[in-house]
Amino acid sequence: MAADNYETAPRMTIDLHTHTTASDGRLEPQALIDEAMASGVSMLAITDHDSVAAYAKLDTLVHDALRLIPGIELSTTWRGVGVHVLGLNVDLNSDSLHQACAFQTHARASRAQQIAERLERLGANDVLAGAARMAQGGAIGRPHFARYLVEIGFVKNHSEAFRKFLGSGKAGDVKQHWASFAQIIEWIRASNGIAVLAHPAKYGLTRSKRNTLIGEFAGLGGQALEIISGQQEASLTQTLADTAAHYQLQASCGSDFHQKGQPWAKLGMPLQLPAGCRPIWRSWA
Ligand code: AMP
Ligand code: MN
Ligand code: MN
Ligand code: MN
């Protein structure tokens, strides 16, 4: 029975959510592509946080065995909750995308400054310079602060850094700098991309609030829902597929890969959408 519920043809591994060193991923853009091809991925989107700098670092966007879909993961807030929207198949040369990146880069920089100030008040030193060094020129994010706090021995490990200082509701969780939910959806659409609400089950929302978020996203012009985000329960996948159908949203899937050695977010992991979904890549044929 289970096989009937999954789209089996064509057998392709499609991963439309991954990160590189242009944001908080650990692989350089070309290394990510090489690793994806070696893992059997045939369609890949690099979706760095608020940046498309990875694409400029590649010698070519065209590969025989792998179709690269230009993408980005934009940060925003909804009712005080940090929310992410993927822009997939965006035009990398569009003015709207440039505008989005410029705005968000500035937002990220001023946010980083504020995060650093807060962590310094709690006793850590040279935080902004330390996190910037960890980011190595990429978009600076909370994982870079976490890596620095580990390096200076302020916390034992990455997860303690998030649990005590950077996670939801903690001192370093600064959300107010981002462009609005409506604005980022508009930028993505104006860049000829598809706006996809990323990992809807990872915002710590109740099911009813999550549905409110998804309904509002659809109302603002959002076009697709990320039905699968890395390893997850089949029941959640089905619930999200039903929700997407209810709001007439297309369906996407991705690992949210950041680095090797994380089995829950691995390149080449099976990411098959349930039957009845409208996969976003159908319109890219
Ligand atoms: P930022 O883009 O600066 O808001 O950082 C968000 C990123 O931090 C996410 O994309 C994850 O890569 C990472 N992250 C968020 N929450 C956690 C957590 N609780 N533990 C580890 N990493 C996290
Ligand atoms: Mn990340
Ligand atoms: Mn995300
Ligand atoms: Mn992501």
Coordinates of C-alpha atoms and ligand atoms in Angstrom, one line a residue:
M1 CA 0.0 0.0 0.0
A2 CA 2.7 2.5 1.0
A3 CA 4.2 2.4 -2.5
D4 CA 0.9 3.7 -3.9
N5 CA 1.1 6.8 -1.8
Y6 CA 4.4 7.9 -3.3
E7 CA 5.3 9.3 -6.6
T8 CA 7.7 6.8 -8.0
A9 CA 8.2 7.9 -11.6
P10 CA 10.4 9.4 -12.7
R11 CA 12.9 8.1 -10.1
M12 CA 14.8 11.3 -9.4
T13 CA 16.4 12.6 -6.3
I14 CA 15.3 16.2 -6.0
D15 CA 16.7 18.4 -3.3
L16 CA 15.5 22.0 -3.4
H17 CA 16.9 23.3 -0.1
T18 CA 20.6 23.3 0.7
H19 CA 23.3 25.6 2.1
T20 CA 26.9 26.5 1.3
T21 CA 29.6 28.6 2.8
A22 CA 27.8 31.6 1.3
S23 CA 25.6 31.3 4.4
D24 CA 25.9 28.8 7.3
G25 CA 26.7 25.7 5.3
R26 CA 30.1 24.0 5.5
L27 CA 30.8 23.1 1.8
E28 CA 31.9 25.6 -0.8
P29 CA 29.4 25.9 -3.7
Q30 CA 31.2 23.6 -6.1
A31 CA 31.9 21.1 -3.4
L32 CA 28.2 21.0 -2.6
I33 CA 27.4 20.3 -6.3
D34 CA 30.1 17.6 -6.5
E35 CA 28.8 16.0 -3.4
A36 CA 25.2 16.2 -4.6
M37 CA 26.1 14.5 -7.9
A38 CA 28.0 11.8 -6.1
S39 CA 24.9 11.2 -3.9
G40 CA 22.7 10.8 -6.9
V41 CA 20.9 14.1 -6.7
S42 CA 19.6 15.1 -10.2
M43 CA 17.9 18.4 -9.4
L44 CA 19.4 20.7 -6.8
A45 CA 18.7 24.2 -5.5
I46 CA 21.3 26.1 -3.5
T47 CA 19.2 28.2 -1.1
D48 CA 21.5 30.1 1.1
H49 CA 20.1 32.4 3.8
D50 CA 19.4 35.8 2.2
S51 CA 22.2 35.4 -0.3
V52 CA 22.8 34.1 -3.9
A53 CA 26.6 34.7 -3.6
A54 CA 27.1 30.9 -4.1
Y55 CA 26.0 31.2 -7.7
A56 CA 28.6 33.8 -8.5
K57 CA 31.3 31.5 -7.2
L58 CA 30.5 28.7 -9.7
D59 CA 32.3 28.4 -13.0
T60 CA 29.1 27.1 -14.6
L61 CA 25.5 26.6 -13.6
V62 CA 25.1 23.8 -16.2
H63 CA 26.0 20.2 -15.5
D64 CA 25.1 17.1 -17.5
A65 CA 23.9 14.9 -14.6
L66 CA 22.4 17.6 -12.4
R67 CA 20.0 20.4 -13.0
L68 CA 20.7 23.4 -10.8
I69 CA 17.7 25.5 -9.8
P70 CA 18.7 29.0 -8.7
G71 CA 17.3 29.7 -5.2
I72 CA 17.5 31.6 -1.9
E73 CA 16.0 31.3 1.6
L74 CA 14.7 34.6 2.8
S75 CA 14.2 35.4 6.5
T76 CA 11.2 37.2 7.9
T77 CA 8.9 37.2 10.8
W78 CA 5.2 36.4 11.2
R79 CA 3.5 37.4 14.4
G80 CA 6.8 37.5 16.2
V81 CA 7.9 34.1 14.9
G82 CA 11.0 33.8 12.7
V83 CA 9.8 32.3 9.4
H84 CA 11.7 31.3 6.2
V85 CA 10.5 31.6 2.6
L86 CA 12.4 29.9 -0.2
G87 CA 12.5 31.6 -3.6
L88 CA 13.0 28.8 -6.2
N89 CA 13.9 29.2 -9.9
V90 CA 14.5 32.9 -9.3
D91 CA 16.1 35.0 -12.0
L92 CA 19.6 35.7 -10.6
N93 CA 19.9 38.8 -12.6
S94 CA 16.6 40.4 -11.7
D95 CA 16.4 43.8 -10.0
S96 CA 14.0 42.5 -7.4
L97 CA 16.3 39.8 -6.3
H98 CA 19.2 42.2 -6.1
Q99 CA 17.0 44.5 -4.0
A100 CA 16.0 41.7 -1.7
C101 CA 19.6 40.6 -1.2
A102 CA 20.7 44.2 -0.5
F103 CA 18.0 44.8 2.0
Q104 CA 18.5 41.5 3.8
T105 CA 22.3 41.8 3.8
H106 CA 21.9 45.1 5.6
A107 CA 19.3 43.6 8.0
R108 CA 21.6 40.7 8.7
A109 CA 24.6 43.0 9.4
S110 CA 22.7 45.3 11.8
R111 CA 21.2 42.2 13.5
A112 CA 24.6 40.7 13.9
Q113 CA 25.8 43.8 15.6
Q114 CA 22.8 43.7 18.0
I115 CA 23.4 40.0 18.7
A116 CA 27.0 40.7 19.4
E117 CA 26.2 43.5 21.9
R118 CA 23.7 41.3 23.7
L119 CA 26.2 38.4 24.0
E120 CA 28.9 40.7 25.2
R121 CA 26.6 42.0 27.9
L122 CA 26.4 38.4 29.0
G123 CA 30.1 38.1 29.3
A124 CA 31.5 37.0 25.9
N125 CA 34.3 39.1 24.3
D126 CA 34.9 40.3 20.7
V127 CA 31.8 38.6 19.5
L128 CA 31.1 40.4 16.2
A129 CA 34.7 39.9 15.0
G130 CA 34.7 36.3 16.1
A131 CA 31.4 35.5 14.4
A132 CA 32.5 37.3 11.2
R133 CA 35.7 35.3 11.1
M134 CA 33.6 32.1 11.4
A135 CA 31.4 33.3 8.5
Q136 CA 34.5 33.8 6.3
G137 CA 32.8 36.5 4.2
G138 CA 29.5 34.6 3.9
A139 CA 26.2 35.9 5.3
I140 CA 26.7 36.0 9.0
G141 CA 24.1 34.0 11.0
R142 CA 23.4 32.6 14.4
P143 CA 25.4 29.3 13.7
H144 CA 28.5 31.5 13.3
F145 CA 27.9 33.0 16.7
A146 CA 27.4 29.5 18.0
R147 CA 30.7 28.3 16.5
Y148 CA 32.5 31.3 18.1
L149 CA 31.0 30.8 21.5
V150 CA 32.2 27.1 21.3
E151 CA 35.7 28.3 20.2
I152 CA 36.1 30.6 23.2
G153 CA 34.7 28.0 25.6
F154 CA 31.7 30.1 26.5
V155 CA 29.5 27.0 25.8
K156 CA 30.5 23.3 25.4
N157 CA 28.9 22.8 22.0
H158 CA 26.7 24.2 19.2
S159 CA 23.5 22.9 20.7
E160 CA 24.2 24.4 24.1
A161 CA 24.9 27.7 22.3
F162 CA 21.4 27.6 20.8
R163 CA 19.7 26.3 23.9
K164 CA 21.1 29.0 26.1
F165 CA 21.8 32.0 23.9
L166 CA 20.7 31.9 20.3
G167 CA 17.5 29.7 20.1
S168 CA 14.0 31.0 20.0
G169 CA 13.3 33.5 22.8
K170 CA 16.9 33.7 23.9
A171 CA 19.1 36.9 24.1
G172 CA 20.7 36.3 20.7
D173 CA 17.4 35.6 18.9
V174 CA 16.9 39.0 17.3
K175 CA 14.1 39.1 14.7
Q176 CA 13.0 42.7 14.0
H177 CA 15.4 43.6 11.2
W178 CA 14.0 41.5 8.3
A179 CA 11.7 42.7 5.5
S180 CA 8.0 41.8 6.0
F181 CA 6.4 38.5 5.0
A182 CA 4.5 40.3 2.2
Q183 CA 7.6 42.0 0.9
I184 CA 9.7 38.9 0.6
I185 CA 7.0 37.0 -1.2
E186 CA 6.6 40.0 -3.6
W187 CA 10.4 40.1 -4.2
I188 CA 10.5 36.4 -5.0
R189 CA 7.5 36.6 -7.4
A190 CA 8.9 39.7 -9.1
S191 CA 12.2 37.7 -9.6
N192 CA 10.1 35.1 -11.6
G193 CA 10.6 32.7 -8.7
I194 CA 8.2 30.5 -6.8
A195 CA 7.7 31.4 -3.2
V196 CA 7.8 28.3 -1.0
L197 CA 7.1 28.4 2.7
A198 CA 10.1 26.5 4.2
H199 CA 9.9 23.7 6.8
P200 CA 6.4 24.7 8.1
A201 CA 6.6 22.2 11.0
K202 CA 9.8 23.7 12.4
Y203 CA 8.5 26.9 13.8
G204 CA 7.2 25.5 17.1
L205 CA 3.6 26.4 16.2
T206 CA 0.4 24.5 17.1
R207 CA -1.3 22.9 14.2
S208 CA -4.0 25.5 14.1
K209 CA -1.5 28.4 14.2
R210 CA 0.6 26.6 11.5
N211 CA -2.5 26.5 9.3
T212 CA -3.2 30.1 9.9
L213 CA 0.4 30.9 8.8
I214 CA 0.0 28.8 5.7
G215 CA -3.3 30.4 4.9
E216 CA -1.9 33.8 5.2
F217 CA 1.1 32.9 3.1
A218 CA -1.2 31.7 0.4
G219 CA -3.2 34.9 0.7
L220 CA -0.1 37.0 0.2
G221 CA 0.7 35.2 -3.0
G222 CA 2.8 32.3 -1.7
Q223 CA 2.8 29.5 -4.2
A224 CA 4.2 26.3 -2.6
L225 CA 4.7 24.5 0.7
E226 CA 7.8 22.5 1.6
I227 CA 6.1 19.2 2.3
I228 CA 9.3 17.4 3.2
S229 CA 12.2 19.0 5.1
G230 CA 14.9 16.3 5.7
Q231 CA 14.0 13.3 7.8
Q232 CA 10.5 13.4 9.1
E233 CA 7.5 11.2 10.0
A234 CA 5.4 9.9 7.1
S235 CA 2.3 11.1 8.9
L236 CA 3.6 14.7 9.0
T237 CA 4.4 14.5 5.3
Q238 CA 0.8 13.4 4.6
T239 CA -0.6 16.1 6.9
L240 CA 1.4 18.8 5.1
A241 CA 0.4 17.4 1.7
D242 CA -3.3 17.7 2.7
T243 CA -2.7 21.2 3.9
A244 CA -1.0 22.2 0.7
A245 CA -4.0 20.8 -1.3
H246 CA -6.4 22.6 0.9
Y247 CA -4.7 26.0 0.2
Q248 CA -4.1 25.1 -3.4
L249 CA -0.3 25.3 -2.9
Q250 CA 2.3 23.4 -5.0
A251 CA 4.6 21.1 -3.2
S252 CA 8.4 21.1 -2.7
C253 CA 11.0 19.0 -0.8
G254 CA 14.5 19.4 0.4
S255 CA 17.0 18.2 2.9
D256 CA 18.0 21.6 4.4
F257 CA 21.6 20.2 4.1
H258 CA 24.2 22.3 5.9
Q259 CA 27.1 19.9 6.3
K260 CA 28.1 16.2 6.1
G261 CA 27.5 13.9 9.0
Q262 CA 24.0 14.9 9.7
P263 CA 21.8 11.9 8.8
W264 CA 18.6 13.9 9.3
A265 CA 19.6 16.4 6.5
K266 CA 21.6 14.4 4.1
L267 CA 22.2 15.0 0.4
G268 CA 20.7 12.3 -1.8
M269 CA 18.2 11.2 0.9
P270 CA 14.9 10.0 -0.5
L271 CA 12.5 12.9 -0.7
Q272 CA 9.4 11.6 -2.5
L273 CA 6.2 13.6 -2.4
P274 CA 2.9 11.8 -1.7
A275 CA 0.7 11.2 -4.7
G276 CA -1.8 14.0 -5.2
C277 CA 0.8 16.7 -4.6
R278 CA 1.6 19.2 -7.4
P279 CA 5.4 19.2 -7.5
I280 CA 6.8 22.6 -8.3
W281 CA 9.3 21.2 -10.8
R282 CA 6.4 20.2 -13.1
S283 CA 6.3 23.7 -14.4
W284 CA 10.0 23.8 -15.1
A285 CA 10.0 21.0 -17.6
Ligands
AMP1 P1 19.8 32.8 11.2 O1 19.7 32.7 9.7 O2 21.0 33.7 11.6 O3 18.6 33.2 11.9 O4 20.2 31.4 11.7 C1 19.3 30.3 11.5 C2 20.0 29.0 11.3 O5 20.5 28.6 12.5 C3 19.1 27.9 10.8 O6 19.0 28.0 9.4 C4 19.9 26.7 11.3 O7 20.9 26.4 10.4 C5 20.5 27.2 12.6 N1 19.6 26.8 13.8 C6 18.5 27.4 14.1 N2 18.0 26.8 15.3 C7 19.0 26.0 15.7 C8 19.1 25.1 16.8 N3 18.2 25.0 17.8 N4 20.2 24.3 16.9 C9 21.1 24.4 15.9 N5 21.1 25.2 14.8 C10 20.0 25.9 14.7
MN2 MN 20.9 27.5 8.3
MN3 MN 15.3 27.6 7.4
MN4 MN 17.6 26.2 5.3

